[in-house]
Short mmCIF file of C-alpha atoms and ligand atoms in Angstrom, two decimals:
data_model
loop_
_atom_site.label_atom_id
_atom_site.label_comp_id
_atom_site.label_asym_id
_atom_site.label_seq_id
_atom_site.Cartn_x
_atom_site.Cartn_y
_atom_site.Cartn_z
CA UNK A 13 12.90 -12.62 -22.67
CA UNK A 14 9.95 -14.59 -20.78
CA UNK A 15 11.59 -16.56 -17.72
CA UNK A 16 8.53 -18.82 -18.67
CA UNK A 17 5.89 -18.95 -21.44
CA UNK A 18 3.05 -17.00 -21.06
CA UNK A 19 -0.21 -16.75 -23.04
CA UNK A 20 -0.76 -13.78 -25.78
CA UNK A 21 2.56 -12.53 -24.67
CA UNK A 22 2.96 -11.62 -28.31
CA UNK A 23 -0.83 -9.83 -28.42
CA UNK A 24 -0.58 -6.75 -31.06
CA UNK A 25 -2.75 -3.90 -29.44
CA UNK A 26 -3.18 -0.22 -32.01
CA UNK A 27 -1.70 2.90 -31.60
CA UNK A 28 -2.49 6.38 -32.12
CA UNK A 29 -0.04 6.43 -35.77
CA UNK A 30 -2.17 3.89 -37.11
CA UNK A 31 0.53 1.03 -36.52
CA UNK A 32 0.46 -1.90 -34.04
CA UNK A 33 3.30 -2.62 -31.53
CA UNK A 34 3.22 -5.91 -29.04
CA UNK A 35 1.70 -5.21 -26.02
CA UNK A 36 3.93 -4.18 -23.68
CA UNK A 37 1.79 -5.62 -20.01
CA UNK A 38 3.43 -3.39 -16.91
CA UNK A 39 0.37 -4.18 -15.06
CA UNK A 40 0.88 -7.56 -14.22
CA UNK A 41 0.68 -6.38 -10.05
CA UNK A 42 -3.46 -5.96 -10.89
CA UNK A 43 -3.39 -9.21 -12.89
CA UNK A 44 -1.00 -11.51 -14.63
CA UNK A 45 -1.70 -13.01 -17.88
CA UNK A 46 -2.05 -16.87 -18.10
CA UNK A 47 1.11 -19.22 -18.03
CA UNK A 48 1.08 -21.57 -20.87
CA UNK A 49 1.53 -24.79 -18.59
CA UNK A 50 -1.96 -23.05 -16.91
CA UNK A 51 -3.91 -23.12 -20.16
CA UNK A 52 -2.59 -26.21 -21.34
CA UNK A 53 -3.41 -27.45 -17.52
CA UNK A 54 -7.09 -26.32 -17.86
CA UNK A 55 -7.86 -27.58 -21.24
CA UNK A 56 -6.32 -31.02 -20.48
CA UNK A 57 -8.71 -31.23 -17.17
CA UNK A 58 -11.80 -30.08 -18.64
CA UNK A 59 -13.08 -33.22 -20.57
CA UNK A 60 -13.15 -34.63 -16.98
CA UNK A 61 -14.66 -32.11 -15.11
CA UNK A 62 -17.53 -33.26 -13.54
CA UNK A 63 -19.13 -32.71 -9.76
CA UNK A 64 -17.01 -32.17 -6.91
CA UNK A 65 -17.29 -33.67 -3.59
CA UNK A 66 -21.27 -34.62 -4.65
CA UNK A 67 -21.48 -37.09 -7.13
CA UNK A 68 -20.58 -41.17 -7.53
CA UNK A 69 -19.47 -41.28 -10.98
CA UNK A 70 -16.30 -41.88 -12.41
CA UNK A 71 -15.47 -38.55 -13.49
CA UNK A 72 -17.34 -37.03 -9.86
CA UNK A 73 -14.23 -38.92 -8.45
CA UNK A 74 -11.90 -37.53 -10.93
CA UNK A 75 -12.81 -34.22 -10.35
CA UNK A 76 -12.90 -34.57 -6.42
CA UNK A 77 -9.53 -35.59 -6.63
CA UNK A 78 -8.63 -33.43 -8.76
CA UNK A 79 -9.95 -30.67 -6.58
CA UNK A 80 -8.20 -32.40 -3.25
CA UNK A 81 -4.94 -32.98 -4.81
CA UNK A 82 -5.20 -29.17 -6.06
CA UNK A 83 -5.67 -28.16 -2.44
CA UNK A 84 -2.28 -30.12 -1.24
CA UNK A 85 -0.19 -28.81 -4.13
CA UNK A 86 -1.31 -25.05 -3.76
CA UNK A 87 -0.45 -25.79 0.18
CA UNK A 88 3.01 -26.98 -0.48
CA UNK A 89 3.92 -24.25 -2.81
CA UNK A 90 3.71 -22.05 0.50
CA UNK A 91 5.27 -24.27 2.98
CA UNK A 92 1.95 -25.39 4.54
CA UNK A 93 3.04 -27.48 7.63
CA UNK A 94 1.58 -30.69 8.44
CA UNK A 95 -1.71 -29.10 10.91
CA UNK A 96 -1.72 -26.07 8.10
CA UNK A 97 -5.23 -26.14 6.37
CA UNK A 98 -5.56 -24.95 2.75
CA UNK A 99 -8.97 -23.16 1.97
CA UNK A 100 -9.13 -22.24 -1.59
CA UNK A 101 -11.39 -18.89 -1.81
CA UNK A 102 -11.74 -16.49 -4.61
CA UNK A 103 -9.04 -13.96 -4.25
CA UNK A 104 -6.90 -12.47 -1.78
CA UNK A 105 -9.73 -10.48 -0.95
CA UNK A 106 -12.52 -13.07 -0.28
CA UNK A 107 -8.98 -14.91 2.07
CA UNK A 108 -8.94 -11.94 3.95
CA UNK A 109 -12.76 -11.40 4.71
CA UNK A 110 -12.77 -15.51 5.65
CA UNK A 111 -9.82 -15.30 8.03
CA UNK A 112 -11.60 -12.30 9.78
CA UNK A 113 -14.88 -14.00 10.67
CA UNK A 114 -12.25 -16.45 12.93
CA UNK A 115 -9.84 -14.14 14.33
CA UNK A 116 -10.48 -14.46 17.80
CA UNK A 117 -8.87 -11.15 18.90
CA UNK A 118 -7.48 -7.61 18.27
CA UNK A 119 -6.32 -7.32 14.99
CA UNK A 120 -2.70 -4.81 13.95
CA UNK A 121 -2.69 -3.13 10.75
CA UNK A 122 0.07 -0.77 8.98
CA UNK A 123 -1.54 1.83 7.15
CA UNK A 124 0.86 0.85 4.20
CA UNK A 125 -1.76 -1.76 3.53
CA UNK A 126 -4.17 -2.66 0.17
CA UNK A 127 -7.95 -1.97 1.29
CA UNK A 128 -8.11 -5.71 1.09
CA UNK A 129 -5.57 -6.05 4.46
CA UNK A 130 -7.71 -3.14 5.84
CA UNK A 131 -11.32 -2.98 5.65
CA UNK A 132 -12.37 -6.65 6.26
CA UNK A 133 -10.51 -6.04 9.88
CA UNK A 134 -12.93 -3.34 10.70
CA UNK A 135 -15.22 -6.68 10.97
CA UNK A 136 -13.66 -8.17 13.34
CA UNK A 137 -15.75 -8.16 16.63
CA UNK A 138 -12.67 -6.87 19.30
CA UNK A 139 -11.94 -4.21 16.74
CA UNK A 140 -8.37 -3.05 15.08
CA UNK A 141 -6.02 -0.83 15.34
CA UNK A 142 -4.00 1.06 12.90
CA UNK A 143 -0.40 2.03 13.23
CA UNK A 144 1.35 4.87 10.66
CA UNK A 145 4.15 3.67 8.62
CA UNK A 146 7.15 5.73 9.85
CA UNK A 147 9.73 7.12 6.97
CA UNK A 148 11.85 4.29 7.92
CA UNK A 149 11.66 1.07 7.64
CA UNK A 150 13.10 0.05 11.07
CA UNK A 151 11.10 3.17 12.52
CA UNK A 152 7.68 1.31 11.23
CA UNK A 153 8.98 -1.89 12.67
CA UNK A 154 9.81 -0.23 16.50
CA UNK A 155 6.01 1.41 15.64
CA UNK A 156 4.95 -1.82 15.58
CA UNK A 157 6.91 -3.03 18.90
CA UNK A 158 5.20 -0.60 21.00
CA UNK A 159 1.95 -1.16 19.44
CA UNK A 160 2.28 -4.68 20.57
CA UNK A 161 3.64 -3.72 24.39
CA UNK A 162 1.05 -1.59 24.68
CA UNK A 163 -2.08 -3.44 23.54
CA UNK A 164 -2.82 -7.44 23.32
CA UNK A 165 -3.67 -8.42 20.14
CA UNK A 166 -4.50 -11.79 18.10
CA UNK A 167 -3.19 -11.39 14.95
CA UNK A 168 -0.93 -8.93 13.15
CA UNK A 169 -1.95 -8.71 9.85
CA UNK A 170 0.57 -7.66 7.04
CA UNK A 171 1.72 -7.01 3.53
CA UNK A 172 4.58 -9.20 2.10
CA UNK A 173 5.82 -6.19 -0.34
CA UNK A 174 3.80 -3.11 -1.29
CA UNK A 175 1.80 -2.98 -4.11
CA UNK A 176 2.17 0.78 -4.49
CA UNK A 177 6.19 0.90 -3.99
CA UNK A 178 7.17 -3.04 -4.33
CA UNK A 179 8.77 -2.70 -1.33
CA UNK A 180 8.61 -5.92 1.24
CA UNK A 181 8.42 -6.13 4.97
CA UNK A 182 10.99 -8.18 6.72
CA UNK A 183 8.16 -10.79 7.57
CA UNK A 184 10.72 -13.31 9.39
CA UNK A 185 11.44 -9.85 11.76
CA UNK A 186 7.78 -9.37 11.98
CA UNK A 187 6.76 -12.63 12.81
CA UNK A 188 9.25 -12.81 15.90
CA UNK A 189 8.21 -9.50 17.13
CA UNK A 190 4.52 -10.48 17.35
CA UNK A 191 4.85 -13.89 18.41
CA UNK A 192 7.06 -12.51 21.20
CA UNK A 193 3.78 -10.52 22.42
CA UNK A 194 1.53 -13.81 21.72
CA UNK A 195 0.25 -12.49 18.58
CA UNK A 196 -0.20 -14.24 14.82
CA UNK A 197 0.71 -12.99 11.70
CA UNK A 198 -0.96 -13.09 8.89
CA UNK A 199 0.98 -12.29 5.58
CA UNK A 200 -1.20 -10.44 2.87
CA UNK A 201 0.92 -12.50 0.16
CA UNK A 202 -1.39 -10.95 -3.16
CA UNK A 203 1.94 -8.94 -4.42
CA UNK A 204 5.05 -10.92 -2.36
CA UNK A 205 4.43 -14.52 -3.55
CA UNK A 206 3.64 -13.14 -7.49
CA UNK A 207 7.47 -12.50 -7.40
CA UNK A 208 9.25 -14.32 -4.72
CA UNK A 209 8.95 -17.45 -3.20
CA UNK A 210 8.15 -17.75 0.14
CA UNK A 211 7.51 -20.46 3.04
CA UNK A 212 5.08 -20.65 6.23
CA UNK A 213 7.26 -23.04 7.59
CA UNK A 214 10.80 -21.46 7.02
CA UNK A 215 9.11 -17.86 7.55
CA UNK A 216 7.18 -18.80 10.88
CA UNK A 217 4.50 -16.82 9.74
CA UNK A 218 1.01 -18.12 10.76
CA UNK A 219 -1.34 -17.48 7.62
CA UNK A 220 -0.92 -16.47 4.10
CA UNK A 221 -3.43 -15.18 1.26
CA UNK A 222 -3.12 -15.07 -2.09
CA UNK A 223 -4.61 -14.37 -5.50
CA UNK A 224 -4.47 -16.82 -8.34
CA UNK A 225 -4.99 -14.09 -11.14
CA UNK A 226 -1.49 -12.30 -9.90
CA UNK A 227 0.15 -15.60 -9.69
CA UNK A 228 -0.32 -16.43 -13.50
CA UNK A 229 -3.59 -18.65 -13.36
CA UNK A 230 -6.47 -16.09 -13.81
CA UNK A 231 -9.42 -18.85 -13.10
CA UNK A 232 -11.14 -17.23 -10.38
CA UNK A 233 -9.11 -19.15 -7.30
CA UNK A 234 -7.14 -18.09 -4.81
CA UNK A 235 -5.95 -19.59 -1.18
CA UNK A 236 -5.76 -18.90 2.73
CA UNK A 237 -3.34 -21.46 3.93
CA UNK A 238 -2.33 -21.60 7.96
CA UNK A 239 -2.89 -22.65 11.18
CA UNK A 240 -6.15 -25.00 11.64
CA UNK A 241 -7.94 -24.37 15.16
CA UNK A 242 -9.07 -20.74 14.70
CA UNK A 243 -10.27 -21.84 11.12
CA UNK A 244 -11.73 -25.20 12.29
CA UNK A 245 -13.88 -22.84 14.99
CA UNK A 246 -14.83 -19.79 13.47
CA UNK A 247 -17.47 -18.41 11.84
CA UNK A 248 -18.31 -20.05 8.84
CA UNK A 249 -17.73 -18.29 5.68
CA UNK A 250 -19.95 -19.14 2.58
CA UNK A 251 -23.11 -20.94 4.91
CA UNK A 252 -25.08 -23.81 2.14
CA UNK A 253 -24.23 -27.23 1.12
CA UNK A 254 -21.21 -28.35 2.02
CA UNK A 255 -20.09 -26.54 4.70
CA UNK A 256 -22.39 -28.89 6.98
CA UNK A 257 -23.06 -32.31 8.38
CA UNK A 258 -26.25 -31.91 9.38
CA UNK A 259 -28.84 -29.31 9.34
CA UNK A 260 -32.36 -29.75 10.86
CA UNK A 261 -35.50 -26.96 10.96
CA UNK A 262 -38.46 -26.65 13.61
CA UNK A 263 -42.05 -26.84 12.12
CA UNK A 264 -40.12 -25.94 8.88
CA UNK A 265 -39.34 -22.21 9.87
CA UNK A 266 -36.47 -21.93 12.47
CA UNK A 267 -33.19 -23.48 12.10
CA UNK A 268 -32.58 -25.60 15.13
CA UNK A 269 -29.77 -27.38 14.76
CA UNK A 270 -26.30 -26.77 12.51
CA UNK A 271 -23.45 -29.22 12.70
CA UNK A 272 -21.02 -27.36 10.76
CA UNK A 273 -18.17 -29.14 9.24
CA UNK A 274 -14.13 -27.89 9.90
CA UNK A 275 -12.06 -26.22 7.77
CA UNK A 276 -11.71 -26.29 5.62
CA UNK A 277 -15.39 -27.72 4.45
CA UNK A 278 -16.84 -24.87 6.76
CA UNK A 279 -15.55 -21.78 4.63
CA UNK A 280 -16.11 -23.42 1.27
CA UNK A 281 -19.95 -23.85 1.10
CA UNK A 282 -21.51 -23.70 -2.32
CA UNK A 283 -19.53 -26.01 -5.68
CA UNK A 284 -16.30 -25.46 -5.45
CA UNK A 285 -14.33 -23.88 -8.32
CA UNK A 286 -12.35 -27.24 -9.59
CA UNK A 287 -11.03 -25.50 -12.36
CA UNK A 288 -9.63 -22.65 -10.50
CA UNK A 289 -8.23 -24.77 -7.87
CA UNK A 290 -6.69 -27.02 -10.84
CA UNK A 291 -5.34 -23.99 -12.46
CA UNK A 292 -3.87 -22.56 -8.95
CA UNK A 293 -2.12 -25.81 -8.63
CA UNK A 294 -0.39 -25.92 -11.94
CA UNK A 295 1.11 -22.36 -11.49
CA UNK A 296 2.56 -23.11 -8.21
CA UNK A 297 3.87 -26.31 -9.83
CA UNK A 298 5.34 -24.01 -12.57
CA UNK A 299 6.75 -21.27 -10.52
CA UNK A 300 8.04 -24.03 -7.83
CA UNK A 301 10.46 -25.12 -10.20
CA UNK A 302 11.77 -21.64 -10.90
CA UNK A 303 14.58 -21.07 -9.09
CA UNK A 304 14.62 -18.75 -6.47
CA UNK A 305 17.53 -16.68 -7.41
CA UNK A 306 16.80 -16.60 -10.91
CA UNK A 307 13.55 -14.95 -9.90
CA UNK A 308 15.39 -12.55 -7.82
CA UNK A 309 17.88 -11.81 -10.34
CA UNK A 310 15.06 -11.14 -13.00
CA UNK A 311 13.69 -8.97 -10.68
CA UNK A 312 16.13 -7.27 -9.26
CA UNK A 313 17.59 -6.15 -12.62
CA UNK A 314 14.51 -4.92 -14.08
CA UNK A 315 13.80 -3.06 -11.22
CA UNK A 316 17.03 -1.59 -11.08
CA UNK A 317 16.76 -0.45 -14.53
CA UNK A 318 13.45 0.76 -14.24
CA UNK A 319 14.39 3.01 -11.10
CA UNK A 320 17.31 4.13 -12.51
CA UNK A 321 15.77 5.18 -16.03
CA UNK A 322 13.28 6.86 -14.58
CA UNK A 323 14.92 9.05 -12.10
CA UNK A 324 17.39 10.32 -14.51
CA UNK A 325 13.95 12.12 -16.25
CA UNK A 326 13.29 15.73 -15.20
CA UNK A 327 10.18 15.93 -13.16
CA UNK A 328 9.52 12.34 -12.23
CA UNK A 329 9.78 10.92 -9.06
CA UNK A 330 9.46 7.46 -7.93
CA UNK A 331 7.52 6.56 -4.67
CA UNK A 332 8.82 5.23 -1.70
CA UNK A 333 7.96 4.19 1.53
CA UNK A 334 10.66 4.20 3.34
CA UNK A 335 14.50 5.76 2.71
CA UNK A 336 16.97 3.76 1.82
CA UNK A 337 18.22 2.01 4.81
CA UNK A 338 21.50 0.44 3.89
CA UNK A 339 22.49 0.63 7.75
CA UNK A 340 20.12 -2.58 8.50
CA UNK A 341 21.88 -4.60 6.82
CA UNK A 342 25.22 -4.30 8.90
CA UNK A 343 22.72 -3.72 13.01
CA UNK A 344 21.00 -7.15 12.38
CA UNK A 345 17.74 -5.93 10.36
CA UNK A 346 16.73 -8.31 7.96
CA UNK A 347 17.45 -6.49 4.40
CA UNK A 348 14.07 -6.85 2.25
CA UNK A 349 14.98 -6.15 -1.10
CA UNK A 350 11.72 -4.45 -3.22
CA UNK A 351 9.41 -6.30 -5.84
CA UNK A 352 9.07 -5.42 -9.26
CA UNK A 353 6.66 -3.10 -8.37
CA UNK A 354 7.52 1.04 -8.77
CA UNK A 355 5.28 3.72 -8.72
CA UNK A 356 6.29 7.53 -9.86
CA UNK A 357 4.77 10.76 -10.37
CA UNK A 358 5.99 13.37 -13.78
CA UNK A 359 5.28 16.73 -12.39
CA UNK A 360 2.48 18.62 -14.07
CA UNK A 361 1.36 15.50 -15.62
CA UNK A 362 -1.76 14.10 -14.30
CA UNK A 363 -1.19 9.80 -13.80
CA UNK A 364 -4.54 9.44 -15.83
CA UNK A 365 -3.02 10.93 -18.88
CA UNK A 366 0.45 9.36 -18.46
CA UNK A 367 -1.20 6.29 -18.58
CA UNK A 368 -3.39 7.02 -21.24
CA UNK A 369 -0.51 8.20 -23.15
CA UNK A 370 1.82 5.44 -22.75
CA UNK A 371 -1.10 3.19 -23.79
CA UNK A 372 -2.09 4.99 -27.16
CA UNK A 373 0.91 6.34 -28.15
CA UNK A 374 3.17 3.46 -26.91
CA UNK A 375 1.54 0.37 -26.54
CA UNK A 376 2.33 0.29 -23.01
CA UNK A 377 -0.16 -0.84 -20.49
CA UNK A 378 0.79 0.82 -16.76
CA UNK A 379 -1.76 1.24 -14.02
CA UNK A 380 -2.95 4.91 -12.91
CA UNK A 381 -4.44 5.78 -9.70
CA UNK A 382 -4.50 5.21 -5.88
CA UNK A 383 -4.14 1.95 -6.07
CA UNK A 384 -6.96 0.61 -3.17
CA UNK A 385 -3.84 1.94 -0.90
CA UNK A 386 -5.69 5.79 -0.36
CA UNK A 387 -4.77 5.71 3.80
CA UNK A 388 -1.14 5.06 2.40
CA UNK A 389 -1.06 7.96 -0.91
CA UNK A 390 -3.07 10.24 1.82
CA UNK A 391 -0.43 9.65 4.32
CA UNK A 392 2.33 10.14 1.24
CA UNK A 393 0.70 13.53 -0.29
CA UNK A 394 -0.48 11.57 -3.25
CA UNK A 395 -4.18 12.39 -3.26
CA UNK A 396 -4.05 13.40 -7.23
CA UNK A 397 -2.81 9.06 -7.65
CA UNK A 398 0.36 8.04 -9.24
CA UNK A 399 1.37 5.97 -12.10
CA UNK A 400 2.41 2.33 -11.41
CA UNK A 401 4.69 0.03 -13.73
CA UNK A 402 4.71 -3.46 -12.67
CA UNK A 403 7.67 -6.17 -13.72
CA UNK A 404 6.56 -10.02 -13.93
CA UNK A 405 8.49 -13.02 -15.01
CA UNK A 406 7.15 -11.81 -18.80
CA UNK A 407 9.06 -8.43 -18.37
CA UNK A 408 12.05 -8.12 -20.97
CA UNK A 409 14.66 -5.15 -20.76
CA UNK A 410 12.72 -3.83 -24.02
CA UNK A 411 9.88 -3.64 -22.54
CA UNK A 412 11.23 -1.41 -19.47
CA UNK A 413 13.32 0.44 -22.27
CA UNK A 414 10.00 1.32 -24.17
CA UNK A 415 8.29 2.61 -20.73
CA UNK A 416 11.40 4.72 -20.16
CA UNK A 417 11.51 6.30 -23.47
CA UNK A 418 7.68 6.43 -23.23
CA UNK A 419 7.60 8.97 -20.26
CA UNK A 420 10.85 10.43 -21.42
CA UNK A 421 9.14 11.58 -24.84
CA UNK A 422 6.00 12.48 -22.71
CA UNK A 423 8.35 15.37 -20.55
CA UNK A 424 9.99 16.02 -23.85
CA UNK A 425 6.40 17.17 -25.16
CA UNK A 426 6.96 14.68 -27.83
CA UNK A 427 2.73 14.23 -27.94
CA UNK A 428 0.55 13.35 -31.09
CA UNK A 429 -2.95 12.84 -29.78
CA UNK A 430 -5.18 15.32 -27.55
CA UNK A 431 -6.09 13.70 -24.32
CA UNK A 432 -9.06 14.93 -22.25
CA UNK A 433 -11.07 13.97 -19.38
CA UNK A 434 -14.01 12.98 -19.96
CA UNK A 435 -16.60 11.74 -16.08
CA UNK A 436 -12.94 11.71 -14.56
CA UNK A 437 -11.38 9.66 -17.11
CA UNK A 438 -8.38 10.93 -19.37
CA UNK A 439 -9.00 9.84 -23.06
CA UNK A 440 -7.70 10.78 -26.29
CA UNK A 441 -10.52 13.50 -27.82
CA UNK A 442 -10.55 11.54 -31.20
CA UNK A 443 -9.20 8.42 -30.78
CA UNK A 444 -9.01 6.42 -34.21
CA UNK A 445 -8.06 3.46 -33.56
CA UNK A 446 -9.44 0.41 -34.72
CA UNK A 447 -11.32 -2.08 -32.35
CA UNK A 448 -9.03 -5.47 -32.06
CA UNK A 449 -10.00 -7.98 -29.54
CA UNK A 450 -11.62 -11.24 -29.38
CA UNK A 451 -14.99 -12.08 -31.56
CA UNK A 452 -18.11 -10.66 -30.55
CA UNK A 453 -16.23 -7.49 -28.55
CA UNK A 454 -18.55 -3.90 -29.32
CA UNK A 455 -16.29 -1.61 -27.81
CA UNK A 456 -13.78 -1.12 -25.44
CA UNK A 457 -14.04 0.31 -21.58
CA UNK A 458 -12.94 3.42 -19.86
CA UNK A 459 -10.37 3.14 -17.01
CA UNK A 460 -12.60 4.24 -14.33
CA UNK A 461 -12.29 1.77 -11.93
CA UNK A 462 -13.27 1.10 -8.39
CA UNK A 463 -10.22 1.43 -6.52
CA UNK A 464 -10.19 5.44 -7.65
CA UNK A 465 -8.44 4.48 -11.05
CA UNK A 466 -8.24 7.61 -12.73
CA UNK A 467 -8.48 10.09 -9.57
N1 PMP B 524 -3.23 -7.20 -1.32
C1 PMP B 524 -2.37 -6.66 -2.18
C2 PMP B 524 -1.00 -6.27 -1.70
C3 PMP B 524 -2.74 -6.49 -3.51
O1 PMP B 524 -1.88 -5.97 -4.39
C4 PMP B 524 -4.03 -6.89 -3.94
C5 PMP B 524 -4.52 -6.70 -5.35
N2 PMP B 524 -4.16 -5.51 -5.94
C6 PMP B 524 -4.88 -7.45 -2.98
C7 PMP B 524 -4.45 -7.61 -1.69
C8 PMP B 524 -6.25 -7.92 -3.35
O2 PMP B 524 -6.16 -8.97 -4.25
P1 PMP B 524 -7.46 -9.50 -4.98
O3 PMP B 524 -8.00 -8.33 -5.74
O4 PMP B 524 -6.97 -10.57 -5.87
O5 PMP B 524 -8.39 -9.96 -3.95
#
């Protein structure tokens, strides 16, 4: 049962045996499917959509404020504080690059991180350092204390929860440690705030990003939301209209004189997505009135399930950071209970053809891969990928039930079709099913993706 409505949560995709079955979405860490309140959001706005911040009529002003009043609610959602700035970007991704063009200092990574909380650091002009996750979590977190002892750094720069093992850092912990040693923190929020709440102001931390297509409103907007002077001073992120007062040129060549604008006008150059922003907003309205412990609950239960059903299988293994470290709870750690995020491995199975199996022969859709975490499944062993299932506020117990009897008929043998790989993607060698989708689809695309999918 949905905690909330969703749209097409009742989507009919083919199988293999000629039927159809409901979609069963496990996926929803890559991307969450809209929330009704979203859609219904967006439709109502769009008759006045109009210009933002450049026009003088009536529905230029609607649309501005729109935009504006967008900006405050997506801040509140996350505890902005009062001299907190909210820049809306794309995607976690496009928050992370922006924050690094205005970090002005070291930056400290975990190698547990998504490429996203990685490789825009490598930008950063005093460099970044990288610190191995330990097999514990407190042994990571004392990594991290003599990182910071021995080195001066800006900003430490890290994952709410894992989005290969759901687990989540202790980020109140974190954020004392580094601000101890003078450093920020900077919470990668892409998989943490999909499933929990969480606050700048009650957490301390300094900046968080996050992705509007993992938070239920898949319109192309996201947020970085923190601390004002570094973002009011740094390097501007999208340079063009908007992101300036004034702008002169010499002779008409060279550009003499910039008067750029402070956050967070500087990073947002270009016409603003009002839609996205609008969309954003409504989601955080909608998940702001879930309550927290019902989200937890839902969650935690699922999880627990999940975990549970799987491990009882012969020859799969679930993925973990970091043993189970009951002891924190009773020396003073902060106990960080995991996401709905769990990833496993079924021996002698490659994750390309899990997936592809659960998919065609189940109606399940699971992720395969490395996840854009390959430092992290190097460091684990998992070079061949792993197979992730992924629990959102849509998840039912049948749905977790049909994954678990899904990889339990896999190890049984219990297998119609005949999967193959085909340019290093596992696919069924005939597959007869018929193309469904919406109007004017001509086929459907492989898995391969970009963040080493299938490999
Ligand atoms: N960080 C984490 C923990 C993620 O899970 C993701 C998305 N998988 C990202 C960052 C990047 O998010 P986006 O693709 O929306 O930029």
């Amino acid at each position: 049962m949905s905690l909330l409505p969703l749209v097409g949560s009742n989507t009919q995709v083919p199988l293999l045996d000629g039927t159809t079955r409901t979609y069963a979405n496990l996926d929803v860490a890559a991307s969450a499917p809209a929330l009704q309140s979203v859609a219904d959001r967006v439709a109502e706005v769009l008759p006045w959509y109009a210009s933002v911040h450049r026009g003088a009529g009536y529905l230029s002003q609607v649309s501005t404020a729109l935009y504006e009043q967008s900006r405050e609610q997506i801040g509140d959602y996350v505890g902005a504080r009062e001299d907190d700035v909210t820049v809306i970007t794309r995607n976690t991704t496009d928050s992370v690059n922006l924050l690094a063009g205005c970090v002005p200092g070291r930056v400290l990574v975990l190698d547990i991180e998504h490429h996203a909380n990685l490789l825009p650091w490598h930008r950063v002009a005093a460099g970044v350092s990288v610190v191995a996750g330990r097999d514990t979590l407190a042994g990571t977190i004392a990594a991290l204390a003599d990182e910071l002892a021995r080195e001066t750094y800006a900003l430490v720069a890290i994952t709410g929860a894992s989005n290969v093992t759901g687990e989540a850092v202790p980020v109140g912990e974190v954020v004392t440690l580094a601000h101890a040693h003078g450093a920020r923190v900077f919470v990668d929020g892409a998989q943490l705030l999909a499933h929990r709440h969480f606050s700048l102001a009650e957490s301390d931390a300094d900046y968080v990003a996050f992705s509007g297509h993992k938070l239920y409103a898949p319109y192309g907007a996201g947020a970085l939301v923190g601390r004002r002077d570094w973002l009011d001073v740094g390097t501007p992120y999208l340079a063009g209209g908007g992101a300036v007062d004034d702008a002169s040129h010499d002779s008409g060549i060279e550009l003499v004189e910039t008067s750029w604008q402070p956050a967070p006008a500087r990073h947002e150059g270009g016409s603003p997505n009002v839609i996205g922003a609008a969309a954003l907003a409504a989601a955080c309205t909608t998940l702001g009135g879930l309550a927290a412990a019902e989200l937890d609950r839902h969650e935690a239960s699922l999880r627990e399930r999940l975990v549970t059903g799987l491990t009882a299988l012969a020859g799969v293994e679930v993925v973990r950071l970091w043993a189970p470290e009951a002891e924190r709870k009773t020396t003073g750690g902060e106990p960080a209970e995991p996401v709905g995020v769990v990833t496993f491995t079924v021996a002698g199975i490659e994750p390309g053809r899990v997936a592809a199996y659960l998919s065609a022969e189940h109606g399940l859709g699971v992720r395969d891969g490395r996840f854009c975490a390959q430092p992290l499944l190097k460091r684990l062993g998992l070079t061949g990928g792993a197979v992730r299932a992924s629990i959102g506020i849509g998840t039912s117990v049948a749905d977790v039930d049909r994954l678990v009897a899904g990889v339990r008929s896999l190890v049984e043998g219990d297998v119609r079709g005949e999967y193959v790989l085909v340019d290093g993607v596992w696919t069924l060698a005939e597959d007869p099913r018929p193309l469904v989708g919406p109007a004017g689809l001509t086929r459907l695309a492989d898995t391969a993706g970009s963040c080493g999918a299938s490999v």
